[in-house]
mmCIF file of N, CA, C and O in Angstrom:
data_model
loop_
_atom_site.group_PDB
_atom_site.id
_atom_site.type_symbol
_atom_site.label_atom_id
_atom_site.label_comp_id
_atom_site.label_asym_id
_atom_site.label_seq_id
_atom_site.Cartn_x
_atom_site.Cartn_y
_atom_site.Cartn_z
ATOM 1 N N UNK A 1 102.298 36.882 155.104
ATOM 2 C CA UNK A 1 101.604 36.977 153.840
ATOM 3 C C UNK A 1 100.121 37.229 154.107
ATOM 4 O O UNK A 1 99.503 36.569 154.930
ATOM 5 N N UNK A 2 99.559 38.142 153.392
ATOM 6 C CA UNK A 2 98.152 38.504 153.531
ATOM 7 C C UNK A 2 97.309 37.635 152.605
ATOM 8 O O UNK A 2 97.678 37.397 151.455
ATOM 9 N N UNK A 3 96.183 37.170 153.110
ATOM 10 C CA UNK A 3 95.235 36.439 152.290
ATOM 11 C C UNK A 3 94.093 37.385 151.945
ATOM 12 O O UNK A 3 93.483 37.979 152.833
ATOM 13 N N UNK A 4 93.834 37.537 150.655
ATOM 14 C CA UNK A 4 92.747 38.394 150.178
ATOM 15 C C UNK A 4 91.577 37.508 149.761
ATOM 16 O O UNK A 4 91.776 36.508 149.074
ATOM 17 N N UNK A 5 90.380 37.876 150.181
ATOM 18 C CA UNK A 5 89.168 37.101 149.884
ATOM 19 C C UNK A 5 88.243 37.966 149.037
ATOM 20 O O UNK A 5 87.940 39.102 149.394
ATOM 21 N N UNK A 6 87.813 37.424 147.902
ATOM 22 C CA UNK A 6 86.918 38.104 146.955
ATOM 23 C C UNK A 6 87.584 39.337 146.332
ATOM 24 O O UNK A 6 86.925 40.338 146.063
ATOM 25 N N UNK A 7 88.884 39.232 146.101
ATOM 26 C CA UNK A 7 89.626 40.364 145.536
ATOM 27 C C UNK A 7 89.223 40.687 144.102
ATOM 28 O O UNK A 7 89.389 41.819 143.652
ATOM 29 N N UNK A 8 88.629 39.731 143.391
ATOM 30 C CA UNK A 8 88.214 40.003 142.005
ATOM 31 C C UNK A 8 87.192 41.130 141.931
ATOM 32 O O UNK A 8 87.256 41.978 141.041
ATOM 33 N N UNK A 9 86.250 41.156 142.870
ATOM 34 C CA UNK A 9 85.246 42.230 142.852
ATOM 35 C C UNK A 9 85.907 43.576 143.144
ATOM 36 O O UNK A 9 85.569 44.584 142.518
ATOM 37 N N UNK A 10 86.850 43.603 144.068
ATOM 38 C CA UNK A 10 87.562 44.847 144.356
ATOM 39 C C UNK A 10 88.366 45.308 143.136
ATOM 40 O O UNK A 10 88.339 46.485 142.766
ATOM 41 N N UNK A 11 89.065 44.385 142.502
ATOM 42 C CA UNK A 11 89.916 44.757 141.360
ATOM 43 C C UNK A 11 89.078 45.242 140.176
ATOM 44 O O UNK A 11 89.502 46.147 139.452
ATOM 45 N N UNK A 12 87.891 44.683 139.988
ATOM 46 C CA UNK A 12 86.987 45.189 138.940
ATOM 47 C C UNK A 12 86.566 46.622 139.266
ATOM 48 O O UNK A 12 86.559 47.495 138.400
ATOM 49 N N UNK A 13 86.179 46.858 140.520
ATOM 50 C CA UNK A 13 85.804 48.207 140.953
ATOM 51 C C UNK A 13 86.968 49.169 140.735
ATOM 52 O O UNK A 13 86.786 50.264 140.212
ATOM 53 N N UNK A 14 88.159 48.752 141.127
ATOM 54 C CA UNK A 14 89.349 49.583 140.980
ATOM 55 C C UNK A 14 89.575 49.946 139.505
ATOM 56 O O UNK A 14 89.775 51.112 139.165
ATOM 57 N N UNK A 15 89.522 48.954 138.622
ATOM 58 C CA UNK A 15 89.747 49.195 137.186
ATOM 59 C C UNK A 15 88.680 50.116 136.601
ATOM 60 O O UNK A 15 88.977 50.945 135.734
ATOM 61 N N UNK A 16 87.450 49.996 137.076
ATOM 62 C CA UNK A 16 86.353 50.830 136.566
ATOM 63 C C UNK A 16 86.394 52.263 137.090
ATOM 64 O O UNK A 16 85.852 53.161 136.456
ATOM 65 N N UNK A 17 87.001 52.486 138.244
ATOM 66 C CA UNK A 17 86.939 53.795 138.892
ATOM 67 C C UNK A 17 88.241 54.585 138.896
ATOM 68 O O UNK A 17 88.221 55.773 139.205
ATOM 69 N N UNK A 18 89.345 53.953 138.575
ATOM 70 C CA UNK A 18 90.633 54.644 138.557
ATOM 71 C C UNK A 18 90.920 55.132 137.133
ATOM 72 O O UNK A 18 90.802 54.366 136.178
ATOM 73 N N UNK A 19 91.267 56.395 137.018
ATOM 74 C CA UNK A 19 91.500 56.978 135.690
ATOM 75 C C UNK A 19 92.629 56.245 134.959
ATOM 76 O O UNK A 19 92.513 55.953 133.768
ATOM 77 N N UNK A 20 93.724 55.977 135.634
ATOM 78 C CA UNK A 20 94.842 55.233 135.045
ATOM 79 C C UNK A 20 95.177 54.086 136.001
ATOM 80 O O UNK A 20 96.057 54.210 136.859
ATOM 81 N N UNK A 21 94.449 52.960 135.891
ATOM 82 C CA UNK A 21 94.658 51.867 136.838
ATOM 83 C C UNK A 21 96.031 51.232 136.688
ATOM 84 O O UNK A 21 96.569 51.119 135.585
ATOM 85 N N UNK A 22 96.600 50.851 137.817
ATOM 86 C CA UNK A 22 97.865 50.127 137.838
ATOM 87 C C UNK A 22 97.569 48.700 137.399
ATOM 88 O O UNK A 22 96.724 48.029 137.988
ATOM 89 N N UNK A 23 98.218 48.225 136.378
ATOM 90 C CA UNK A 23 97.987 46.875 135.867
ATOM 91 C C UNK A 23 98.585 45.787 136.737
ATOM 92 O O UNK A 23 98.298 44.610 136.540
ATOM 93 N N UNK A 24 99.402 46.162 137.711
ATOM 94 C CA UNK A 24 100.011 45.195 138.611
ATOM 95 C C UNK A 24 99.079 44.989 139.805
ATOM 96 O O UNK A 24 99.120 45.743 140.776
ATOM 97 N N UNK A 25 98.226 43.965 139.731
ATOM 98 C CA UNK A 25 97.221 43.766 140.773
ATOM 99 C C UNK A 25 97.853 43.444 142.123
ATOM 100 O O UNK A 25 97.299 43.812 143.158
ATOM 101 N N UNK A 26 98.994 42.802 142.121
ATOM 102 C CA UNK A 26 99.688 42.529 143.379
ATOM 103 C C UNK A 26 100.081 43.814 144.080
ATOM 104 O O UNK A 26 99.966 43.929 145.309
ATOM 105 N N UNK A 27 100.518 44.784 143.316
ATOM 106 C CA UNK A 27 100.899 46.077 143.891
ATOM 107 C C UNK A 27 99.669 46.806 144.434
ATOM 108 O O UNK A 27 99.723 47.418 145.502
ATOM 109 N N UNK A 28 98.550 46.724 143.720
ATOM 110 C CA UNK A 28 97.311 47.366 144.175
ATOM 111 C C UNK A 28 96.858 46.734 145.487
ATOM 112 O O UNK A 28 96.509 47.437 146.448
ATOM 113 N N UNK A 29 96.855 45.407 145.558
ATOM 114 C CA UNK A 29 96.446 44.729 146.787
ATOM 115 C C UNK A 29 97.407 45.050 147.936
ATOM 116 O O UNK A 29 96.980 45.227 149.079
ATOM 117 N N UNK A 30 98.684 45.151 147.639
ATOM 118 C CA UNK A 30 99.651 45.547 148.667
ATOM 119 C C UNK A 30 99.360 46.957 149.163
ATOM 120 O O UNK A 30 99.481 47.247 150.356
ATOM 121 N N UNK A 31 98.943 47.855 148.254
ATOM 122 C CA UNK A 31 98.560 49.217 148.654
ATOM 123 C C UNK A 31 97.373 49.192 149.616
ATOM 124 O O UNK A 31 97.309 49.996 150.546
ATOM 125 N N UNK A 32 96.429 48.272 149.387
ATOM 126 C CA UNK A 32 95.285 48.132 150.298
ATOM 127 C C UNK A 32 95.795 47.770 151.689
ATOM 128 O O UNK A 32 95.436 48.410 152.685
ATOM 129 N N UNK A 33 96.636 46.759 151.754
ATOM 130 C CA UNK A 33 97.153 46.288 153.045
ATOM 131 C C UNK A 33 98.012 47.354 153.730
ATOM 132 O O UNK A 33 97.828 47.629 154.921
ATOM 133 N N UNK A 34 98.906 47.967 152.986
ATOM 134 C CA UNK A 34 99.782 48.980 153.578
ATOM 135 C C UNK A 34 98.983 50.205 154.029
ATOM 136 O O UNK A 34 99.304 50.817 155.052
ATOM 137 N N UNK A 35 97.944 50.558 153.275
ATOM 138 C CA UNK A 35 97.079 51.657 153.684
ATOM 139 C C UNK A 35 96.397 51.352 155.006
ATOM 140 O O UNK A 35 96.302 52.204 155.890
ATOM 141 N N UNK A 36 95.929 50.115 155.145
ATOM 142 C CA UNK A 36 95.312 49.712 156.407
ATOM 143 C C UNK A 36 96.338 49.764 157.543
ATOM 144 O O UNK A 36 96.046 50.267 158.633
ATOM 145 N N UNK A 37 97.536 49.251 157.279
ATOM 146 C CA UNK A 37 98.574 49.226 158.321
ATOM 147 C C UNK A 37 98.935 50.633 158.793
ATOM 148 O O UNK A 37 99.198 50.844 159.977
ATOM 149 N N UNK A 38 98.943 51.592 157.886
ATOM 150 C CA UNK A 38 99.354 52.947 158.270
ATOM 151 C C UNK A 38 98.219 53.777 158.864
ATOM 152 O O UNK A 38 98.481 54.707 159.623
ATOM 153 N N UNK A 39 96.956 53.444 158.556
ATOM 154 C CA UNK A 39 95.845 54.266 159.034
ATOM 155 C C UNK A 39 94.882 53.528 159.963
ATOM 156 O O UNK A 39 94.183 54.173 160.737
ATOM 157 N N UNK A 40 94.793 52.222 159.825
ATOM 158 C CA UNK A 40 93.819 51.451 160.587
ATOM 159 C C UNK A 40 92.408 51.561 160.037
ATOM 160 O O UNK A 40 91.469 51.018 160.607
ATOM 161 N N UNK A 41 92.256 52.240 158.911
ATOM 162 C CA UNK A 41 90.944 52.437 158.292
ATOM 163 C C UNK A 41 90.677 51.293 157.309
ATOM 164 O O UNK A 41 91.512 50.994 156.459
ATOM 165 N N UNK A 42 89.514 50.678 157.430
ATOM 166 C CA UNK A 42 89.151 49.551 156.577
ATOM 167 C C UNK A 42 88.387 50.038 155.353
ATOM 168 O O UNK A 42 87.224 49.689 155.117
ATOM 169 N N UNK A 43 89.078 50.830 154.562
ATOM 170 C CA UNK A 43 88.490 51.426 153.353
ATOM 171 C C UNK A 43 89.631 51.831 152.419
ATOM 172 O O UNK A 43 90.584 52.443 152.851
ATOM 173 N N UNK A 44 89.503 51.456 151.150
ATOM 174 C CA UNK A 44 90.484 51.873 150.145
ATOM 175 C C UNK A 44 89.925 53.089 149.427
ATOM 176 O O UNK A 44 88.746 53.107 149.064
ATOM 177 N N UNK A 45 90.758 54.094 149.230
ATOM 178 C CA UNK A 45 90.311 55.339 148.606
ATOM 179 C C UNK A 45 91.091 55.600 147.326
ATOM 180 O O UNK A 45 92.318 55.565 147.317
ATOM 181 N N UNK A 46 90.352 55.862 146.251
ATOM 182 C CA UNK A 46 90.948 56.423 145.045
ATOM 183 C C UNK A 46 90.704 57.923 145.156
ATOM 184 O O UNK A 46 89.547 58.361 145.175
ATOM 185 N N UNK A 47 91.758 58.730 145.266
ATOM 186 C CA UNK A 47 91.553 60.168 145.429
ATOM 187 C C UNK A 47 90.884 60.796 144.206
ATOM 188 O O UNK A 47 90.986 60.276 143.087
ATOM 189 N N UNK A 48 90.223 61.910 144.424
ATOM 190 C CA UNK A 48 89.489 62.597 143.355
ATOM 191 C C UNK A 48 90.352 62.836 142.126
ATOM 192 O O UNK A 48 89.900 62.658 140.998
ATOM 193 N N UNK A 49 91.599 63.213 142.325
ATOM 194 C CA UNK A 49 92.488 63.517 141.197
ATOM 195 C C UNK A 49 92.787 62.282 140.339
ATOM 196 O O UNK A 49 93.141 62.416 139.167
ATOM 197 N N UNK A 50 92.628 61.084 140.906
ATOM 198 C CA UNK A 50 92.938 59.860 140.170
ATOM 199 C C UNK A 50 91.691 59.084 139.759
ATOM 200 O O UNK A 50 91.801 58.046 139.105
ATOM 201 N N UNK A 51 90.506 59.578 140.121
ATOM 202 C CA UNK A 51 89.283 58.826 139.829
ATOM 203 C C UNK A 51 88.635 59.287 138.526
ATOM 204 O O UNK A 51 88.818 60.421 138.089
ATOM 205 N N UNK A 52 87.868 58.404 137.947
ATOM 206 C CA UNK A 52 87.125 58.704 136.726
ATOM 207 C C UNK A 52 86.071 59.776 136.996
ATOM 208 O O UNK A 52 85.850 60.671 136.174
ATOM 209 N N UNK A 53 85.445 59.719 138.152
ATOM 210 C CA UNK A 53 84.344 60.632 138.473
ATOM 211 C C UNK A 53 84.819 62.028 138.897
ATOM 212 O O UNK A 53 84.026 62.958 138.917
ATOM 213 N N UNK A 54 86.086 62.143 139.290
ATOM 214 C CA UNK A 54 86.570 63.415 139.813
ATOM 215 C C UNK A 54 86.231 63.613 141.285
ATOM 216 O O UNK A 54 86.455 64.676 141.844
ATOM 217 N N UNK A 55 85.685 62.567 141.929
ATOM 218 C CA UNK A 55 85.389 62.577 143.364
ATOM 219 C C UNK A 55 86.181 61.449 144.023
ATOM 220 O O UNK A 55 86.553 60.480 143.358
ATOM 221 N N UNK A 56 86.404 61.569 145.324
ATOM 222 C CA UNK A 56 86.996 60.443 146.039
ATOM 223 C C UNK A 56 86.075 59.238 145.881
ATOM 224 O O UNK A 56 84.861 59.361 146.023
ATOM 225 N N UNK A 57 86.641 58.112 145.540
ATOM 226 C CA UNK A 57 85.884 56.864 145.443
ATOM 227 C C UNK A 57 86.407 55.927 146.519
ATOM 228 O O UNK A 57 87.616 55.800 146.697
ATOM 229 N N UNK A 58 85.512 55.281 147.250
ATOM 230 C CA UNK A 58 85.928 54.426 148.362
ATOM 231 C C UNK A 58 85.371 53.018 148.218
ATOM 232 O O UNK A 58 84.287 52.809 147.671
ATOM 233 N N UNK A 59 86.127 52.065 148.726
ATOM 234 C CA UNK A 59 85.706 50.667 148.730
ATOM 235 C C UNK A 59 85.995 50.105 150.117
ATOM 236 O O UNK A 59 87.148 50.037 150.538
ATOM 237 N N UNK A 60 84.963 49.689 150.840
ATOM 238 C CA UNK A 60 85.181 49.159 152.188
ATOM 239 C C UNK A 60 85.685 47.720 152.144
ATOM 240 O O UNK A 60 85.414 46.973 151.199
ATOM 241 N N UNK A 61 86.415 47.334 153.165
ATOM 242 C CA UNK A 61 86.844 45.955 153.331
ATOM 243 C C UNK A 61 86.893 45.660 154.824
ATOM 244 O O UNK A 61 86.766 46.557 155.650
ATOM 245 N N UNK A 62 87.065 44.392 155.150
ATOM 246 C CA UNK A 62 87.181 43.977 156.546
ATOM 247 C C UNK A 62 88.527 43.309 156.742
ATOM 248 O O UNK A 62 88.929 42.453 155.961
ATOM 249 N N UNK A 63 89.222 43.703 157.802
ATOM 250 C CA UNK A 63 90.525 43.141 158.123
ATOM 251 C C UNK A 63 90.397 42.254 159.356
ATOM 252 O O UNK A 63 89.750 42.629 160.323
ATOM 253 N N UNK A 64 91.012 41.076 159.312
ATOM 254 C CA UNK A 64 91.085 40.183 160.467
ATOM 255 C C UNK A 64 92.471 39.565 160.524
ATOM 256 O O UNK A 64 93.054 39.244 159.493
ATOM 257 N N UNK A 65 92.984 39.421 161.725
ATOM 258 C CA UNK A 65 94.239 38.687 161.915
ATOM 259 C C UNK A 65 93.886 37.408 162.656
ATOM 260 O O UNK A 65 93.533 37.437 163.828
ATOM 261 N N UNK A 66 93.940 36.298 161.950
ATOM 262 C CA UNK A 66 93.528 35.008 162.510
ATOM 263 C C UNK A 66 94.727 34.211 163.002
ATOM 264 O O UNK A 66 94.728 32.991 162.945
ATOM 265 N N UNK A 67 95.749 34.909 163.457
ATOM 266 C CA UNK A 67 96.936 34.222 163.945
ATOM 267 C C UNK A 67 96.693 33.536 165.279
ATOM 268 O O UNK A 67 95.767 33.852 166.011
ATOM 269 N N UNK A 68 97.538 32.591 165.560
ATOM 270 C CA UNK A 68 97.507 31.940 166.863
ATOM 271 C C UNK A 68 98.926 31.533 167.235
ATOM 272 O O UNK A 68 99.805 31.461 166.374
ATOM 273 N N UNK A 69 99.147 31.319 168.495
ATOM 274 C CA UNK A 69 100.456 30.893 169.006
ATOM 275 C C UNK A 69 101.555 31.875 168.620
ATOM 276 O O UNK A 69 102.675 31.485 168.303
ATOM 277 N N UNK A 70 101.236 33.152 168.573
ATOM 278 C CA UNK A 70 102.227 34.174 168.254
ATOM 279 C C UNK A 70 102.414 34.450 166.777
ATOM 280 O O UNK A 70 103.155 35.343 166.403
ATOM 281 N N UNK A 71 101.757 33.677 165.923
ATOM 282 C CA UNK A 71 101.886 33.883 164.481
ATOM 283 C C UNK A 71 100.809 34.845 163.996
ATOM 284 O O UNK A 71 99.726 34.922 164.561
ATOM 285 N N UNK A 72 101.114 35.565 162.962
ATOM 286 C CA UNK A 72 100.156 36.492 162.372
ATOM 287 C C UNK A 72 99.695 35.922 161.035
ATOM 288 O O UNK A 72 100.513 35.502 160.216
ATOM 289 N N UNK A 73 98.378 35.918 160.819
ATOM 290 C CA UNK A 73 97.808 35.439 159.569
ATOM 291 C C UNK A 73 96.705 36.400 159.163
ATOM 292 O O UNK A 73 95.531 36.167 159.404
ATOM 293 N N UNK A 74 97.092 37.555 158.524
ATOM 294 C CA UNK A 74 96.095 38.581 158.193
ATOM 295 C C UNK A 74 95.237 38.184 156.984
ATOM 296 O O UNK A 74 95.725 37.612 156.014
ATOM 297 N N UNK A 75 93.953 38.539 157.092
ATOM 298 C CA UNK A 75 92.988 38.344 156.012
ATOM 299 C C UNK A 75 92.339 39.675 155.718
ATOM 300 O O UNK A 75 92.005 40.433 156.635
ATOM 301 N N UNK A 76 92.130 39.969 154.431
ATOM 302 C CA UNK A 76 91.337 41.121 154.015
ATOM 303 C C UNK A 76 90.194 40.584 153.178
ATOM 304 O O UNK A 76 90.394 39.900 152.174
ATOM 305 N N UNK A 77 88.966 40.911 153.631
ATOM 306 C CA UNK A 77 87.741 40.472 152.966
ATOM 307 C C UNK A 77 87.119 41.647 152.225
ATOM 308 O O UNK A 77 86.836 42.678 152.844
ATOM 309 N N UNK A 78 86.919 41.494 150.935
ATOM 310 C CA UNK A 78 86.270 42.540 150.138
ATOM 311 C C UNK A 78 84.810 42.218 149.963
ATOM 312 O O UNK A 78 84.382 41.092 150.031
#
């Protein structure tokens, strides 16, 4: 399970910048994590076609895995 820190600020940014925001915040946060897992990039992107501005909009975050003894405990800090 991923722990998100300060996700409210990210979700406000997302709602303000996405033309048709997904109302399921759990799904949006999962997209952040899965995007990181597939690319390794610590940045969430709303593509130009889906943004209010018509430009790619990006939001940086920091990923840490604070696991120990073989356990994984991922954190995403916004």
